[in-house]
Structure formats: structure tokens, C-alpha cells
XYZ file of C-alpha atoms in Angstrom:
664
model
C 142.209 45.317 181.573
C 139.406 42.750 182.017
C 137.635 44.229 179.023
C 140.743 43.899 176.862
C 141.300 40.233 177.842
C 137.646 39.422 177.074
C 137.971 40.904 173.606
C 141.206 38.990 172.977
C 139.676 35.601 173.862
C 136.616 36.305 171.734
C 138.973 37.019 168.841
C 140.763 33.712 169.326
C 137.424 31.860 169.402
C 136.332 33.562 166.187
C 139.408 32.425 164.216
C 139.736 28.963 165.761
C 137.026 27.304 163.683
C 138.264 28.444 160.220
C 141.894 27.780 161.186
C 141.107 24.228 162.309
C 139.125 23.662 159.139
C 142.037 24.769 156.953
C 144.563 22.637 158.842
C 142.294 19.598 158.750
C 141.623 19.975 155.038
C 145.404 20.302 154.374
C 146.119 17.111 156.291
C 143.416 15.308 154.302
C 144.962 16.419 150.987
C 148.419 15.405 152.206
C 147.172 11.937 153.080
C 145.312 11.432 149.800
C 147.941 12.722 147.372
C 151.210 11.986 149.186
C 150.886 9.389 151.913
C 148.211 7.238 150.332
C 149.462 5.575 147.114
C 147.147 2.698 146.145
C 148.809 2.237 142.699
C 152.435 2.702 141.538
C 151.312 5.070 138.746
C 153.745 6.267 136.084
C 156.653 6.453 138.499
C 157.928 3.034 137.399
C 159.165 4.276 134.039
C 159.371 8.002 134.710
C 161.260 10.149 137.158
C 160.241 13.490 138.594
C 162.983 16.072 138.887
C 163.882 19.458 137.522
C 163.264 17.885 134.128
C 159.536 17.345 134.718
C 158.437 13.739 134.249
C 161.664 12.678 132.551
C 161.329 9.446 130.656
C 164.213 7.307 131.868
C 165.789 4.239 130.364
C 164.253 0.980 131.442
C 166.827 -1.422 132.863
C 168.422 -3.502 130.126
C 166.516 -1.682 127.354
C 168.843 1.192 126.485
C 171.403 -0.638 124.406
C 174.048 0.835 126.709
C 175.634 -0.751 129.788
C 172.956 -1.778 132.255
C 172.960 -0.473 135.806
C 171.240 -3.471 137.368
C 173.336 -5.567 139.748
C 174.805 -8.706 138.246
C 175.055 -12.025 139.974
C 178.649 -13.082 140.667
C 179.634 -16.107 138.647
C 182.000 -18.911 139.459
C 185.287 -18.472 137.553
C 186.256 -21.216 135.114
C 188.543 -23.892 136.440
C 192.208 -22.900 136.291
C 191.515 -19.144 136.124
C 194.085 -16.969 137.905
C 192.659 -15.090 140.876
C 193.598 -11.669 139.492
C 191.540 -12.325 136.353
C 188.369 -12.835 138.362
C 186.126 -9.815 138.800
C 182.586 -9.208 139.904
C 180.589 -7.558 137.102
C 178.714 -5.547 139.702
C 181.946 -3.745 140.553
C 181.969 -2.162 137.084
C 178.387 -0.880 137.231
C 177.083 2.447 138.373
C 173.638 3.969 138.580
C 173.673 6.311 135.600
C 170.197 7.566 136.485
C 171.738 9.304 139.488
C 174.249 11.267 137.395
C 173.537 15.019 137.421
C 172.338 16.528 134.169
C 172.767 20.195 135.011
C 176.531 20.564 135.338
C 179.546 19.543 133.311
C 181.177 16.309 134.495
C 183.183 14.838 131.577
C 184.607 11.935 133.587
C 181.179 10.444 134.312
C 180.171 7.695 131.840
C 176.876 9.318 130.885
C 174.571 7.292 128.646
C 172.206 10.229 128.191
C 172.411 12.191 124.958
C 172.598 15.883 124.076
C 169.542 17.579 122.602
C 170.896 21.030 121.686
C 174.217 22.893 121.577
C 175.275 26.520 121.199
C 178.199 28.920 121.622
C 178.025 31.970 123.902
C 180.462 34.786 124.593
C 180.903 36.545 127.906
C 182.784 39.694 128.835
C 183.365 38.351 132.326
C 184.668 34.812 132.635
C 182.487 32.759 135.027
C 185.658 31.586 136.787
C 186.496 35.219 137.580
C 182.973 36.554 138.148
C 182.040 33.588 140.336
C 178.701 33.247 138.547
C 177.679 32.445 134.976
C 176.240 35.676 133.586
C 175.993 34.480 129.998
C 173.801 31.375 130.075
C 171.721 31.145 126.876
C 168.100 32.215 127.044
C 165.620 29.504 127.912
C 162.180 28.811 129.306
C 160.873 26.484 131.975
C 159.109 24.454 129.301
C 162.295 23.980 127.256
C 164.264 23.068 130.366
C 161.658 20.435 131.200
C 161.806 18.865 127.750
C 165.354 19.356 126.445
C 167.224 19.852 129.710
C 168.935 22.820 131.312
C 171.870 24.551 129.651
C 175.235 23.180 130.800
C 178.448 25.138 130.290
C 181.561 23.288 129.148
C 184.060 24.840 131.535
C 186.787 25.338 128.932
C 187.278 28.786 127.403
C 187.812 28.538 123.639
C 189.438 31.989 123.752
C 191.808 31.205 126.629
C 194.844 32.212 124.550
C 193.280 34.757 122.216
C 190.078 36.729 121.884
C 188.535 39.791 123.431
C 186.085 37.850 125.597
C 185.427 34.381 126.958
C 183.788 31.908 124.613
C 182.157 28.719 125.863
C 180.210 25.778 124.521
C 176.797 25.163 126.113
C 174.618 22.107 125.641
C 171.400 20.555 126.918
C 171.270 16.966 128.165
C 168.078 14.956 128.564
C 166.915 11.578 129.827
C 163.622 11.744 127.976
C 163.094 8.921 125.511
C 160.981 11.014 123.141
C 163.458 13.865 122.451
C 165.657 13.677 119.307
C 169.372 13.609 120.134
C 172.594 14.895 118.545
C 174.499 12.297 116.519
C 177.077 14.270 114.528
C 179.110 17.515 114.409
C 180.819 19.476 111.653
C 182.904 22.669 111.678
C 182.482 24.652 108.439
C 183.571 28.087 107.203
C 181.022 30.802 106.556
C 178.941 30.078 103.457
C 179.434 26.291 103.524
C 176.836 23.706 104.543
C 176.937 20.003 105.382
C 176.586 17.691 102.420
C 174.022 16.369 101.886
C 172.087 19.217 103.505
C 168.969 17.962 105.278
C 166.477 19.428 107.716
C 168.173 17.492 110.527
C 171.257 19.760 110.383
C 171.288 22.909 112.548
C 173.800 25.739 112.567
C 174.989 27.468 115.736
C 174.573 31.198 115.156
C 177.817 32.303 116.750
C 181.241 31.470 115.291
C 183.582 29.312 117.370
C 186.210 31.983 116.621
C 184.068 34.858 117.850
C 186.220 37.592 119.387
C 189.472 36.514 117.720
C 190.836 39.258 115.495
C 191.897 38.666 111.883
C 190.512 35.129 111.649
C 187.852 33.763 109.333
C 184.604 32.666 111.032
C 184.067 28.962 111.615
C 180.631 27.634 112.497
C 179.497 24.555 114.376
C 176.811 22.450 112.743
C 175.079 19.614 114.571
C 172.808 16.857 113.325
C 169.698 15.797 115.211
C 168.896 12.116 114.883
C 166.183 9.919 116.300
C 164.767 9.919 119.785
C 166.124 7.288 122.150
C 162.960 5.180 122.000
C 163.292 4.943 118.200
C 166.953 3.909 118.075
C 168.487 0.495 117.642
C 171.229 -0.717 119.964
C 173.889 0.257 117.423
C 172.390 3.732 116.956
C 172.356 4.338 120.704
C 176.112 3.784 120.761
C 176.548 6.620 118.246
C 174.774 9.411 120.109
C 176.973 12.209 121.442
C 177.141 11.946 125.224
C 179.809 14.543 126.139
C 181.734 17.545 124.795
C 185.177 18.825 125.831
C 187.980 21.075 124.595
C 191.590 20.065 123.907
C 194.525 22.476 123.850
C 197.582 21.478 121.853
C 198.289 18.757 119.322
C 198.291 15.880 121.810
C 195.727 13.111 121.878
C 192.257 13.869 123.305
C 191.087 12.469 126.628
C 190.336 8.750 126.692
C 187.105 7.961 124.836
C 186.925 11.340 123.060
C 187.427 12.203 119.382
C 188.854 15.371 117.838
C 186.539 17.477 115.720
C 188.543 18.722 112.747
C 189.615 21.333 111.796
C 191.218 23.086 114.750
C 189.190 25.975 116.139
C 192.464 27.820 116.661
C 195.279 26.638 114.373
C 198.683 26.112 115.931
C 201.306 28.838 115.504
C 204.575 27.227 116.561
C 205.956 28.870 119.686
C 203.158 31.471 119.815
C 199.695 29.913 120.061
C 198.690 26.305 120.696
C 195.908 24.724 118.706
C 192.404 24.407 120.154
C 190.086 21.518 119.296
C 186.540 20.682 120.220
C 186.313 17.031 121.248
C 183.324 14.785 121.831
C 182.468 11.310 123.077
C 180.019 8.882 121.520
C 178.027 6.454 123.635
C 179.559 5.070 126.816
C 183.304 4.444 126.944
C 183.988 2.594 130.220
C 187.501 3.252 131.524
C 189.494 -0.021 131.705
C 190.728 -0.815 135.200
C 194.096 -2.273 136.071
C 194.118 -5.840 137.398
C 195.383 -6.327 140.960
C 199.169 -6.056 141.172
C 200.666 -9.524 141.355
C 203.840 -11.515 140.877
C 204.201 -13.847 137.946
C 203.914 -17.550 138.541
C 207.700 -17.802 138.717
C 207.886 -15.115 141.401
C 208.895 -12.010 139.404
C 207.599 -8.450 139.270
C 209.210 -5.659 137.251
C 208.777 -1.903 137.786
C 209.857 0.789 135.315
C 210.520 4.198 136.865
C 209.810 7.192 134.622
C 211.236 10.390 136.071
C 210.674 14.031 135.103
C 208.840 13.990 131.779
C 208.260 17.774 131.871
C 205.499 17.694 129.267
C 203.773 20.880 128.074
C 200.562 21.832 126.300
C 202.702 22.333 123.196
C 204.648 19.590 121.445
C 207.603 20.475 123.690
C 211.021 22.017 123.168
C 214.190 19.925 123.241
C 216.782 20.667 125.891
C 220.435 19.650 126.224
C 220.560 16.846 123.685
C 222.861 15.793 120.834
C 219.880 14.974 118.610
C 219.763 17.326 115.633
C 217.357 18.498 114.476
C 215.283 18.020 117.610
C 211.669 19.178 117.507
C 208.502 18.220 119.374
C 210.372 16.853 122.390
C 207.218 15.532 124.068
C 206.497 13.367 121.043
C 210.107 12.165 120.871
C 210.030 11.271 124.556
C 206.775 9.339 124.150
C 208.311 7.386 121.278
C 211.385 6.611 123.381
C 209.233 5.542 126.318
C 207.220 3.257 124.057
C 210.430 1.635 122.841
C 211.658 1.074 126.416
C 208.292 -0.402 127.409
C 208.452 -2.858 124.521
C 212.024 -3.828 125.439
C 211.466 -4.222 129.186
C 207.810 -5.330 129.325
C 207.323 -4.124 132.922
C 204.461 -5.256 135.126
C 204.032 -1.710 136.413
C 205.196 1.826 135.616
C 205.770 4.510 138.264
C 205.969 8.191 137.300
C 208.040 9.884 140.003
C 206.962 13.502 139.601
C 207.228 16.489 137.282
C 204.991 14.880 134.703
C 204.097 18.493 133.857
C 206.723 21.059 132.995
C 205.093 23.953 134.848
C 207.079 27.120 134.213
C 204.204 28.610 132.209
C 204.043 25.865 129.554
C 201.574 23.392 131.121
C 198.816 25.962 131.673
C 196.101 23.409 130.855
C 197.009 20.333 132.929
C 194.140 18.242 131.559
C 195.467 18.445 127.991
C 198.940 17.456 129.245
C 197.698 14.616 131.440
C 195.783 13.227 128.454
C 199.096 12.423 126.745
C 201.774 11.845 129.397
C 200.873 8.182 130.089
C 199.571 7.378 126.596
C 202.287 4.848 125.754
C 201.706 2.995 129.025
C 197.932 3.018 128.586
C 198.183 1.739 125.010
C 200.054 -1.315 126.336
C 197.528 -1.875 129.152
C 200.170 -1.630 131.879
C 199.124 -0.604 135.417
C 200.721 2.680 136.457
C 201.077 4.882 139.521
C 202.390 8.407 140.048
C 203.527 10.932 142.620
C 203.720 14.703 142.247
C 206.847 16.772 141.709
C 207.571 20.425 142.397
C 206.595 21.590 138.886
C 203.312 19.723 138.460
C 200.954 22.361 139.839
C 202.934 25.544 139.277
C 200.186 26.676 136.908
C 196.665 25.435 136.247
C 194.764 22.802 138.208
C 195.917 22.054 141.758
C 197.127 18.619 142.808
C 193.767 17.359 144.074
C 192.158 18.116 140.703
C 195.045 16.567 138.787
C 194.854 13.431 140.886
C 191.153 13.025 140.053
C 192.073 13.338 136.388
C 194.774 10.661 136.705
C 192.349 8.347 138.478
C 190.002 8.745 135.502
C 192.602 7.429 133.045
C 192.794 3.748 132.048
C 194.912 1.326 134.108
C 195.659 3.922 136.781
C 196.228 2.657 140.324
C 196.782 6.168 141.725
C 195.059 6.877 145.039
C 194.161 10.115 146.821
C 195.336 9.073 150.272
C 194.330 10.779 153.511
C 193.181 14.396 153.360
C 194.253 15.342 156.888
C 198.016 15.261 156.266
C 200.378 17.217 154.026
C 200.338 16.431 150.349
C 198.048 14.777 147.833
C 198.720 11.181 146.869
C 200.201 9.564 149.979
C 199.155 5.944 149.490
C 200.180 2.285 149.692
C 199.903 -0.471 147.090
C 200.441 -4.152 147.730
C 201.791 -6.679 145.249
C 200.528 -10.188 145.900
C 201.588 -13.697 145.003
C 200.366 -15.317 141.820
C 199.129 -18.476 143.516
C 195.641 -18.907 144.899
C 196.632 -17.617 148.349
C 197.206 -14.063 146.967
C 199.755 -13.458 149.718
C 201.093 -9.945 150.149
C 204.762 -10.182 149.019
C 205.823 -6.600 148.247
C 204.792 -3.181 149.554
C 204.965 0.018 147.505
C 204.763 3.336 149.382
C 204.024 6.587 147.529
C 204.559 9.958 149.218
C 203.999 13.532 148.079
C 207.256 15.372 148.809
C 205.616 18.730 148.070
C 206.767 21.576 145.873
C 208.104 24.744 147.473
C 208.206 25.985 151.034
C 209.341 29.548 150.387
C 209.424 32.056 147.571
C 208.537 35.597 146.596
C 206.262 37.446 144.165
C 207.759 39.759 141.567
C 206.221 43.060 140.410
C 203.987 41.212 137.929
C 202.620 38.779 140.503
C 204.681 35.753 139.402
C 205.892 33.403 142.128
C 209.597 32.624 142.281
C 210.488 29.730 144.630
C 213.564 29.866 146.801
C 213.319 26.628 148.840
C 211.928 23.163 148.204
C 209.313 21.535 150.408
C 209.985 18.397 152.449
C 208.197 15.373 153.887
C 206.417 16.590 157.015
C 205.959 15.004 160.419
C 202.325 14.043 159.817
C 203.419 12.158 156.687
C 206.089 10.347 158.703
C 203.463 9.390 161.288
C 201.161 8.196 158.509
C 203.920 6.043 157.023
C 204.725 4.477 160.399
C 201.043 3.778 160.937
C 200.708 2.103 157.546
C 203.856 0.089 158.140
C 202.503 -1.124 161.466
C 199.453 -2.526 159.666
C 201.561 -4.785 157.437
C 201.354 -8.381 158.598
C 204.600 -10.391 158.696
C 204.871 -13.465 156.511
C 207.163 -16.469 156.533
C 210.113 -15.579 154.339
C 211.418 -16.614 151.897
C 207.926 -17.267 150.589
C 207.028 -20.632 149.093
C 203.943 -20.694 146.848
C 201.117 -23.054 147.584
C 201.471 -26.416 145.879
C 198.923 -29.097 145.157
C 198.590 -32.103 142.898
C 196.338 -30.370 140.402
C 198.879 -27.589 139.777
C 201.474 -29.963 138.396
C 204.922 -28.394 138.204
C 203.738 -24.782 137.666
C 205.266 -23.659 140.939
C 208.615 -25.421 140.647
C 211.510 -23.310 141.784
C 213.495 -21.422 139.205
C 216.468 -23.371 137.892
C 219.602 -22.632 139.819
C 217.760 -21.160 142.805
C 219.236 -22.323 146.071
C 216.733 -23.286 148.785
C 217.117 -21.040 151.823
C 218.905 -22.378 154.833
C 217.010 -20.166 157.251
C 213.496 -18.814 157.371
C 212.084 -15.868 159.268
C 208.810 -14.199 160.117
C 209.021 -10.643 158.767
C 207.171 -8.018 156.777
C 207.521 -8.188 152.987
C 210.212 -6.052 151.401
C 209.131 -2.541 150.423
C 210.028 0.213 147.948
C 209.165 3.873 148.407
C 208.634 6.488 145.683
C 208.696 10.279 146.011
C 210.083 13.147 143.960
C 212.404 15.424 145.966
C 215.321 13.499 147.510
C 216.192 13.459 151.205
C 219.255 15.232 152.564
C 220.694 11.804 153.382
C 220.917 11.003 149.643
C 224.107 13.087 149.663
C 225.694 11.513 152.747
C 228.709 9.207 152.737
C 227.578 5.742 151.634
C 227.954 2.464 153.486
C 230.960 0.282 152.748
C 230.670 -3.106 151.094
C 232.193 -5.477 153.648
C 233.155 -7.886 150.892
C 235.290 -5.450 148.887
C 235.830 -2.424 151.118
C 234.371 -0.176 148.384
C 231.618 2.405 148.924
C 228.102 1.237 148.031
C 227.491 3.959 145.460
C 226.557 2.761 141.974
C 226.119 5.270 139.150
C 226.965 8.928 138.625
C 225.873 12.284 140.002
C 226.684 15.279 137.802
C 224.981 18.021 139.809
C 224.723 19.404 143.313
C 222.194 18.627 146.004
C 218.533 18.779 145.053
C 217.249 18.153 148.574
C 215.216 20.550 150.671
C 217.085 22.662 153.211
C 214.675 21.662 155.978
C 213.717 18.233 157.211
C 211.396 16.647 159.736
C 213.574 13.533 159.878
C 211.937 11.153 157.425
C 215.101 9.091 157.145
C 215.876 8.627 160.840
C 212.350 8.750 162.289
C 210.615 7.026 159.395
C 212.717 4.748 157.206
C 215.062 3.529 159.938
C 212.258 3.202 162.486
C 210.024 0.970 160.326
C 211.691 -2.432 160.602
C 211.027 -5.811 159.032
C 210.203 -7.282 162.410
C 209.294 -5.934 165.817
C 211.244 -8.638 167.637
C 213.919 -6.938 169.683
C 216.200 -9.957 169.510
C 216.259 -9.886 165.715
C 218.469 -7.724 163.485
C 217.367 -4.129 162.816
C 216.673 -4.470 159.077
C 214.583 -1.653 157.564
C 211.321 -2.660 155.918
C 211.912 -0.234 153.032
C 214.895 -1.480 151.085
C 214.866 1.132 148.312
C 213.785 4.771 147.990
C 213.275 5.902 144.379
C 213.491 9.627 143.607
C 213.356 11.857 140.556
C 213.969 15.624 140.522
C 217.666 15.564 139.586
C 217.933 14.790 135.873
C 221.674 14.171 135.613
C 221.922 12.290 138.892
C 221.229 8.572 138.487
C 223.167 6.805 141.191
C 222.065 4.363 143.889
C 223.702 4.902 147.259
C 223.196 2.783 150.377
C 222.921 4.780 153.603
C 222.489 2.835 156.853
C 221.152 -0.215 154.988
C 218.639 1.769 152.897
C 219.282 2.283 149.189
C 218.554 5.840 148.004
C 218.264 5.813 144.215
C 217.666 8.389 141.476
C 215.878 7.620 138.240
C 217.823 9.979 136.005
C 216.113 12.130 133.389
C 214.283 10.227 130.684
C 212.785 13.137 128.770
C 214.074 15.379 126.017
C 211.761 18.079 127.413
C 213.609 18.345 130.719
C 217.073 19.702 131.341
C 220.005 17.364 130.846
C 223.581 17.469 129.692
C 224.996 16.992 126.222
C 226.498 13.521 126.009
C 224.432 12.257 128.957
C 221.897 9.855 127.480
C 218.285 9.903 128.581
C 217.589 6.862 130.723
C 214.997 4.943 132.721
C 215.557 2.914 135.875
C 214.227 -0.621 136.190
C 213.536 -2.511 139.427
C 213.277 -6.257 138.958
C 211.938 -8.038 142.024
C 212.311 -11.825 141.967
C 212.269 -14.857 144.270
C 208.736 -13.894 145.353
C 209.878 -10.533 146.702
C 213.196 -11.511 148.262
C 215.612 -10.214 145.613
C 215.647 -6.632 144.334
C 217.814 -5.897 141.319
C 218.151 -2.599 139.472
C 219.682 -1.265 136.282
C 219.157 1.560 133.786
C 218.274 1.394 130.106
C 219.436 4.347 128.030
C 218.024 5.849 124.849
C 220.621 3.796 122.942
C 219.557 0.539 124.639
C 222.650 0.313 126.828
C 222.173 -1.468 130.160
C 224.057 0.375 132.916
C 224.951 -0.497 136.504
C 223.147 -3.828 136.826
C 223.261 -4.375 140.577
C 221.536 -6.447 143.277
C 220.266 -4.223 146.085
C 218.668 -6.834 148.333
C 218.556 -10.621 148.532
C 220.956 -13.339 147.492
C 224.105 -11.701 146.074
C 223.534 -8.280 147.687
C 226.043 -6.565 149.965
C 225.701 -7.686 153.610
C 223.847 -5.414 156.001
C 225.891 -3.350 158.432
C 224.978 -5.585 161.379
C 226.173 -8.755 159.641
């Protein structure tokens, strides 16, 4: 035993000296080459990553939006507070954007260096891994960038295999970039044909039977460091795919002709789309009342748009084709007539039912008329929105990426996607919170069954759950009371801007209470079908409008009406009257129900169907509900505008001229 221990220690002594020498030498190298940096070296203008020594854009030298922080500037005298923004809020560090995966919503200012088409027998979405990435080398990856797959299958509707676009993206300043695309039949070439044009070997119709090949050509231009500012705005920065004949996503252009031509009622068209330069998404200004204390909301219920142009349902219009397009035209007309300050889509923007299988292509067009008029808009989900295709969380991200959207994700630890609160503030310099807008996801289906082919058939609607009720009560508790009716700030330099509207009677009493509130969700509550309150002035039921169908409410309930709406009061003072904070609940879901009914001092209103793509009833005009809030949030008035410009059921729900509350 002693002999064995002696040999062991001698062995340790024999290896100690070389081991210490190796460790010491390693530490010395670490200090010299990593820890000790006497000069900045090339790292100022270059970045080390998977793209070895990428040349990156110097700040302010790219010709594209700079990412350096901007100093806030004093607004000009007399500028409204909602028109003041900090330029730094619009900036983002584009150098941090990933180059090795497809992210079409990011405002990349880096160009594409190469593009190709690849087929795959096993779709990456099904296989879980991309087995068909084009061949490459480490050297090419370092110079041109890694291959990135555009996650949109060109052969989604037809074709024997999957077919995807792949491209390389680079930050290097010395690599020539793509500036132009063309789609040409076999045997044709771009004119004039130059050495800067390259042809993708595989047809964009590869795998589709009985179709003529169509090939993608791309033109390589200058390197970034050789371009002028104008030329940098023309480089191709992103590629996408559009299904259907709708408009492409904001900032993108269609590449004609269609990869797959439309066959009405059989196959939808497929287009390759691309974006040039950086197209910043315009943001909505903060929601605010006008200087005379008004704010108008247009409710758009149940569009039921599809990837296709849409099929007309239950209308007297003849002939009626392309119902989605007709509905968009009608909506544009209503927007021009009403000029709302905000639009709220109350669910079922997508038709589901197998026709909105590519939600992104549908979402690109559903709010187009609103976006074109630069109107802020919000939305909640309906039961059909995610029946097929992207789930709600993905759709919400898409909606947030559209111009003038004020949609919010809301908390992730409760039921639903898109439970959020928006506040409308006064137009004077105090920016006082005068109106609250609650948005709740009422879900889709709670029960159903699968048929022999694996299709889901719902049997019961979902409902607003207890955790959503708790969330609403918590948000309501955070609302600070204000002195009502509100009087805008006045000062000598504002002149008579804030004079009261003519004919408005000054209030005889004032109170400290939360601002009035409206709530929007898709599926109505069970209480929407209860017996309405009675107008004490006339003895008539407070039910304005018509209902031409049965109940559309869920069979189950966690008590949103009693435990939520009636529990959240204007004021917490026990001596005061029990007036609910939420004066109006706005629902969709039921297309030929468009009444407003007051139940226990809360108005429960339906928008009525406004789309030719959703079900209706012959002789029942499509219509849109308007909420006009005036007197700085005190008065809520509603009416409906039909497709024939008739104004129906103009009625005051709250404020001066409204029916007294039950306690009065």
C-alpha cells in the first residue's frame, strides 16, 4: 500500500510542472488577446458574428433611417399635445435585427444578396426541421449571409411537394445587392439583358401539373458602399408571399404575373411580394377628444373576409360578386360620411369555415379602408377568427404591425388574447382621461366534436371567464376619478377656443367619479336577452332596434354582468348612487340583431352585420353602429347608418336627455 501511494505522488509531481506551464501560458494568451485591448481596432466599423467581420452601416451614413438617439425638441408654440412625439420613440437598433431567420415585420435596412427556389418532399412545418436548405459553404455564409427560408409554401394549394423561396441577407458594405425582380416564362429573358441579371434554376411553379414553367430573375446592383441615398432606398429588403387578389402587406409590392393564376371558386392566386428600402409603419396618435369635446367611434361587426374575393350572402344586390371588395367599398363610403375618430372591429374579421386558411393575406386587406384614411383602429376576436390558420396570438402580432393600429396583447396569464384598456383624453393641455374603452376576448368555442375526417364541429360558444372578470375589476380600480362634468383648462392665450358649445346648459351639480366607459367584445352575454328596463318618463321598455334571430349567447357564464359590470361603479362612495362605470357594451356575432337594450342601467348593444360576406337576411340592409361621445365624455349617443345611408334609431344612451337611471 505504501509503495502504491509513493508511486502515485511521484506521478502527480511529474505532471505538475507541464500542467502549470500550460495553464500559465493560456492565461497569458487570454490576457493579451482578450482582456488587454490597447487600441479599438477595426471593431468600430465592423461587427463579428456568424457573418465573419460584417461591415455594418456607420450611423447616419446609410441613407436609411438612422438608429442613433435623437434629442427631444421643444414643440412649436400652439402645437396640440397629441401631435408632439419624441423622434427617439420611432427608432430601433437595426444592427441588432437577426439575419438568419425570416421576420417580415422588422424594418430591415439590410439588403438581399442572393435568392433561389427549393422544393421539399417534407414541409418544414410538418417535419419540424428544414431538410431542404440550399447548398452552401462557410465562406459564402460569411460573405453573402446564411440562407433564410420564406415560411410561405408556394404550393400550399397545389403541387406535389412544398416549394419555398430562400434568400441571403448581408450587412457587408462591399457585397452587391438585389435591386429588381422579374417573373418570365421559359425561353424569355429580361430586356435589356445584362450580366447583372441572374436566373433562378428552378421554376416557381415546380411540382404543379399541367402548368407552364415560370422563372424568377433577379438583378444585382451596386454594393452598399457604392450607392447613393436614393439607390439605397431601392434595394430589396424583404420577400413575402400573398394568397388571393387582395392588397399585399403594408410596404410590399406585388410581383406580376401571379405565380398561380386565380381559378374562381377553385384555386386562389399566389403572388410573390417584396419590399424596397425601409417602410416605417405609421403609428396612431394618442386617442383624444376634439377641442369642442367630441369623440366618435364607428363599430364594424362581422366582416367575415376570406382569402378569396368573397361570396355574397343573403342580399338583394344582383349580380353580387366579390363580396369582400363590395364590403370594403361600402365601409369606405361610411367612413367618408361619418369621419370617425376611431374604428373598432368587434370580431369575426376572418370568415373561418375553411375560407380564411391564410390569415395574413386576409388581415392585409380587412382594415385597408381605415388605414388609407389614417384612422386609429382597435379590434377584438370573434369565434371564427382562428378556426383555421394562425392562432390568435400570431394574428394579434400581425394586427399590431399594421398602420394606425392601437391593438394590444394584454396579459398572458388570463383567458383570451387581446384583453386591454385604452384611454381617450381631453384635447386641452391637461390631457385628462375622459373616456375608458375596455376590450375583452370572449373566446370562440367551449365544446365540440371531431368528425371522421378530423374536422372540428363546435357545439357551444365560449364565455368570459372569472380571471377576465377579475382583470377587468382590477383595471377599473386603477381608474382615477375626475371632477365631472369636465371643464377644459382655460387661459388668456387660448382665446375662445374652449368656449362651451352653443345651447349647452351648464351643469347644476358636479361630482367626483370615474370617466364613462364603453366595453367591446364579440359574443353577447346571456343578459342581452333579458327583459329591458323601463323608461320612467314614458313607461316604455328601453329597447331600441330590432332582433330577428334567437340568442347568440354562450350557455355557460361566470357572471360577467353581475360580478363585473354591475360591480364596477363610477364611484366607491357608499353614500352615492350605484351607477355602473361601463355605460355601454358593444357586441357583434349576431348579424340580424342590431338593438340596444338597457338592463339594470347598462346598455347592451349589437352592431348588426355590415358585410356582404356574412350571413344576413334579404331586405335587411347592411349597417354600422356609431357611438358619438360629446360634452367631454358625459353624453353618449348612438345610431346606425345603413348601406343606403339611412340613419336609424338615433338615441341618447347616457347624459343630458337620456332615460333616468333606475335609482332616480
